[in-house]
mmCIF file of C-alpha atoms in Angstrom:
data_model
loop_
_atom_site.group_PDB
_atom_site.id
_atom_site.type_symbol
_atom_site.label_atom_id
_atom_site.label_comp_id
_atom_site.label_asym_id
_atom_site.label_seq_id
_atom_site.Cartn_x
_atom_site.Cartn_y
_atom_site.Cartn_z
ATOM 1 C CA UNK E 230 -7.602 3.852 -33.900
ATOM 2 C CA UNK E 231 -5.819 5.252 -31.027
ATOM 3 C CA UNK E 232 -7.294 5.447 -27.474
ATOM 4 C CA UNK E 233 -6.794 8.300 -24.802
ATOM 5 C CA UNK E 234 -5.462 6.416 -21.521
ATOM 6 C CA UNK E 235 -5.566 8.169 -18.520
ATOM 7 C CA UNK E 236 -3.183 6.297 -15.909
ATOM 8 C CA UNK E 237 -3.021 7.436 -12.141
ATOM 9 C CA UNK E 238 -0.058 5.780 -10.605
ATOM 10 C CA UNK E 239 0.687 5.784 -6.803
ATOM 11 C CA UNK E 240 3.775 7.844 -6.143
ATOM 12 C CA UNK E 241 5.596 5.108 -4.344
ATOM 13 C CA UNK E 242 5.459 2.857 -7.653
ATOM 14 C CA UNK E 243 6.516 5.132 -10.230
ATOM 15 C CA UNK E 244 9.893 4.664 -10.581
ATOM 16 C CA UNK E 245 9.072 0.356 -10.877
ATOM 17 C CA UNK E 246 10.078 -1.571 -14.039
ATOM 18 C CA UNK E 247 6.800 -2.860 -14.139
ATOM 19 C CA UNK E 248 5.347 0.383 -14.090
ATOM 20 C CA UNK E 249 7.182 2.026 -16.509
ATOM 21 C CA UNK E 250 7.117 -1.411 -18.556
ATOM 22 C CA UNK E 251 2.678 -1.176 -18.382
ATOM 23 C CA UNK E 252 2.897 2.720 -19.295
ATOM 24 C CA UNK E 253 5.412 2.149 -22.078
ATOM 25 C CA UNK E 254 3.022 -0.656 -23.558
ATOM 26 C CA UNK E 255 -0.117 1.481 -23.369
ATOM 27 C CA UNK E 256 1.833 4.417 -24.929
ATOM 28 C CA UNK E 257 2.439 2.534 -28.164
ATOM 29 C CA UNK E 258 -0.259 4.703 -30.871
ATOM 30 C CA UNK E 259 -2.097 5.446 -27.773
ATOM 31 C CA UNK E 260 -2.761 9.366 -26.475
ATOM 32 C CA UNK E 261 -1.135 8.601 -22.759
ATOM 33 C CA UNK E 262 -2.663 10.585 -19.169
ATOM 34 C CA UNK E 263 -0.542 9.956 -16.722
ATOM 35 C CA UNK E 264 -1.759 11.544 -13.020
ATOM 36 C CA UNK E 265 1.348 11.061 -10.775
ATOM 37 C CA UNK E 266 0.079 10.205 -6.980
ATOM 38 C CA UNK E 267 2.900 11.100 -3.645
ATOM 39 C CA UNK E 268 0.355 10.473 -0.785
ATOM 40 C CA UNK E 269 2.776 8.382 1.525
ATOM 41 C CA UNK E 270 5.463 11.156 1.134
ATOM 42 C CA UNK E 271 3.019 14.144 1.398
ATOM 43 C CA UNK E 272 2.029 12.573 4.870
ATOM 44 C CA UNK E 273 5.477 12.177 5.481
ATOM 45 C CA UNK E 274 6.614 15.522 5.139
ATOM 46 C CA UNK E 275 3.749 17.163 6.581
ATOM 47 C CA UNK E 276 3.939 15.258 10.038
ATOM 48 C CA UNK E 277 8.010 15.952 10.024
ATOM 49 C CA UNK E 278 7.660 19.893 9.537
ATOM 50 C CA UNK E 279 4.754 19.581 12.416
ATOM 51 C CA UNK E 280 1.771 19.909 9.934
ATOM 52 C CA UNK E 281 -1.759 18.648 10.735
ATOM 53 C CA UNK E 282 -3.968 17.001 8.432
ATOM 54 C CA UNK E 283 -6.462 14.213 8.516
ATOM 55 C CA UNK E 284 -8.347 11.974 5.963
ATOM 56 C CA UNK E 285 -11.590 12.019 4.359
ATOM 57 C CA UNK E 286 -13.539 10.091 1.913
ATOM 58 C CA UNK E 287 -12.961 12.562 -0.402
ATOM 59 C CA UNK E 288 -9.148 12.565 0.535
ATOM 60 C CA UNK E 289 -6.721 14.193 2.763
ATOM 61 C CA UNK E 290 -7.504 17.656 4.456
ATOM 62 C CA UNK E 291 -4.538 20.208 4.854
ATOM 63 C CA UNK E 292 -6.034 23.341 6.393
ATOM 64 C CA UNK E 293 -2.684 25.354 6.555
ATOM 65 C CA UNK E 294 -1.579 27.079 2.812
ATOM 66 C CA UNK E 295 1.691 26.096 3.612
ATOM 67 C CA UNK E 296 0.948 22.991 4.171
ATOM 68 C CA UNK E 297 -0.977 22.707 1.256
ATOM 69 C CA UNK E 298 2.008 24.127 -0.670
ATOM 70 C CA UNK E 299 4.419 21.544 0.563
ATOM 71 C CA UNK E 300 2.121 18.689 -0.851
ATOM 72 C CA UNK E 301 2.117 20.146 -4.448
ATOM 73 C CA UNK E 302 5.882 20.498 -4.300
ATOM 74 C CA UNK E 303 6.213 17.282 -3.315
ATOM 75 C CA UNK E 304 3.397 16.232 -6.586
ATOM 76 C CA UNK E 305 5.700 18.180 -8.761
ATOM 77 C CA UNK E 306 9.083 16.415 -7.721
ATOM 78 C CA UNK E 307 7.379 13.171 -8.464
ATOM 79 C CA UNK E 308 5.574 14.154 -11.866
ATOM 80 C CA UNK E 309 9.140 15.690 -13.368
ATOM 81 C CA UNK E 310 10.868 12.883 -12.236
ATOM 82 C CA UNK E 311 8.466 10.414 -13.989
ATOM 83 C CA UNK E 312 8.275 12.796 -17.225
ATOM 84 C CA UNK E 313 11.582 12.892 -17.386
ATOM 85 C CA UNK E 314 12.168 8.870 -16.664
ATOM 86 C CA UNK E 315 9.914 8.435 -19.598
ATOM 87 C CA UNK E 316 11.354 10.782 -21.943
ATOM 88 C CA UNK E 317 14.690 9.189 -21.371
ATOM 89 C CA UNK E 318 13.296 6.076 -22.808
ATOM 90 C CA UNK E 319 11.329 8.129 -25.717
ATOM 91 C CA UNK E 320 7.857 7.470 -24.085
ATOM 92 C CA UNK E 321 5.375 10.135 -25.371
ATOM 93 C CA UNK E 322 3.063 10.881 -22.409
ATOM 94 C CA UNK E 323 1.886 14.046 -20.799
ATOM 95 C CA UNK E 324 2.167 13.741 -16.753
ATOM 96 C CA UNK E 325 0.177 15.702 -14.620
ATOM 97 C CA UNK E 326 -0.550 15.823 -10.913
ATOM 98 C CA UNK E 327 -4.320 16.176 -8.660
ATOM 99 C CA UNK E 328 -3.836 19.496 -7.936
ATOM 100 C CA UNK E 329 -5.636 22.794 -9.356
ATOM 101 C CA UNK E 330 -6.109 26.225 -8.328
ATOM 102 C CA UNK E 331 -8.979 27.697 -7.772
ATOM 103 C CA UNK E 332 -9.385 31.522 -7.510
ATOM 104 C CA UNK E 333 -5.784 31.391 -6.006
ATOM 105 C CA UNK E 334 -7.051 28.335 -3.368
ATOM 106 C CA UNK E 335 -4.532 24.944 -4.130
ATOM 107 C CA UNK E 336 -7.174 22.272 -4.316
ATOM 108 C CA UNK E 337 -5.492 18.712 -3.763
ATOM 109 C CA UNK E 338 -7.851 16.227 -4.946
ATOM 110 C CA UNK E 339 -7.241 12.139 -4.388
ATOM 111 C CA UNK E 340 -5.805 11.064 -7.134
ATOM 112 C CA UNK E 341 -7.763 8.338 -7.269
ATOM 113 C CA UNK E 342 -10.945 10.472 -6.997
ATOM 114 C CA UNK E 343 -9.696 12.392 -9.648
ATOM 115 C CA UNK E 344 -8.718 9.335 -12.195
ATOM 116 C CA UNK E 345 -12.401 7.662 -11.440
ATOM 117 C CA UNK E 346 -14.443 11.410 -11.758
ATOM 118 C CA UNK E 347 -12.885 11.617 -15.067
ATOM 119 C CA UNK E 348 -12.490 8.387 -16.270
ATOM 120 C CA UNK E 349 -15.625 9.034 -18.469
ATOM 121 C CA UNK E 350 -13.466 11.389 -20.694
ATOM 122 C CA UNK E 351 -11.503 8.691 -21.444
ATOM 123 C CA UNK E 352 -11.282 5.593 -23.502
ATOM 124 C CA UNK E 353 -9.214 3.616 -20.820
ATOM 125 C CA UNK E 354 -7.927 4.365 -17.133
ATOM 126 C CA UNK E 355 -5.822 2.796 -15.113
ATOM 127 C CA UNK E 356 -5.100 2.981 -11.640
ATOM 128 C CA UNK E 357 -2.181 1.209 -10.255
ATOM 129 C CA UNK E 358 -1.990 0.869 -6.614
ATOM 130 C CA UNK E 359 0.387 -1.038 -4.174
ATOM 131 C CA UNK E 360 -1.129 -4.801 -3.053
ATOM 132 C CA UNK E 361 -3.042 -4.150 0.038
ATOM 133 C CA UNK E 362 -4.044 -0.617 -0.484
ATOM 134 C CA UNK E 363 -8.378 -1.456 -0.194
ATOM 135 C CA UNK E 364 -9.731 0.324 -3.403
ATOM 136 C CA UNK E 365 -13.326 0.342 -4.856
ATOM 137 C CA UNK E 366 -13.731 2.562 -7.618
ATOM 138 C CA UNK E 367 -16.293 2.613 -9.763
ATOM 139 C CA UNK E 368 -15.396 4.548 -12.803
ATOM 140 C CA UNK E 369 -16.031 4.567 -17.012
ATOM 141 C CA UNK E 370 -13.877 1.166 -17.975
ATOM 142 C CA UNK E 371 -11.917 2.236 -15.192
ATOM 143 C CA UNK E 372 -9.258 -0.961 -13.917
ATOM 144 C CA UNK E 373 -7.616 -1.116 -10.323
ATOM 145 C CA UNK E 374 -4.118 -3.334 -10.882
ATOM 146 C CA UNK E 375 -2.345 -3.706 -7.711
ATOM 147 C CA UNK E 376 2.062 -4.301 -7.555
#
């Protein structure tokens, strides 16, 4: 019987063979969730254009819209280039990033967070996470692998 996967992978790893290679696996008669991360970027770009933020345990604060703006761009540039990477090589998944609106307020979330709050909806999740990067998550059959 097929399983619904949800798989959060940190922006920074995406485009890795052994990435792709786990995500094509899982996809095989599985219903695939992948939530794109772009945290080392986003930080990036926001202290180059002069943007504060700061972190949290629930994740990074942006208090200025634009700033807030330029993170989601940057969540968008990574989840097309992943769906379209995977398409390329005929893998069904749906990609999506840790960002919703809220009565017109963009609401980044940690992807992370996000991937653990709703890993009871699914039947497996995955996050994959660079070696070194100190995670504890607790989630429904909820897996940390670290590349």
């Amino acid at each position: 019987m097929p399983k619904n996967i949800l798989i959060k992978v940190s922006g920074d790893l995406a485009k890795r063979k052994k990435v792709i290679d786990f995500i094509k696996d899982k996809a095989v008669k599985n219903f695939i969730v992948i939530l794109t991360g772009g945290g080392a970027d986003i930080s990036f770009l926001l202290k180059k254009v002069g943007i504060d933020f700061k972190f949290t345990p629930a994740g990074r604060v942006i208090k200025n819209f634009r700033g807030r703006q330029l993170a989601r761009d940057v969540l968008e540039k990574k989840q097309k280039m992943l769906q379209n990477k995977l398409m390329k090589l005929g893998v069904n998944a749906i990609v999506e990033t840790p960002v919703i609106n809220l009565g017109g307020i963009l609401c980044h979330l940690n992807g992370d967070n996000f991937a653990e709050a709703t890993s009871v909806n699914f039947d497996e999740t995955y996050v994959i996470t660079r070696k070194g990067r100190n995670k504890k998550l607790n989630g429904h059959n909820l897996k940390i692998i670290k590349i």
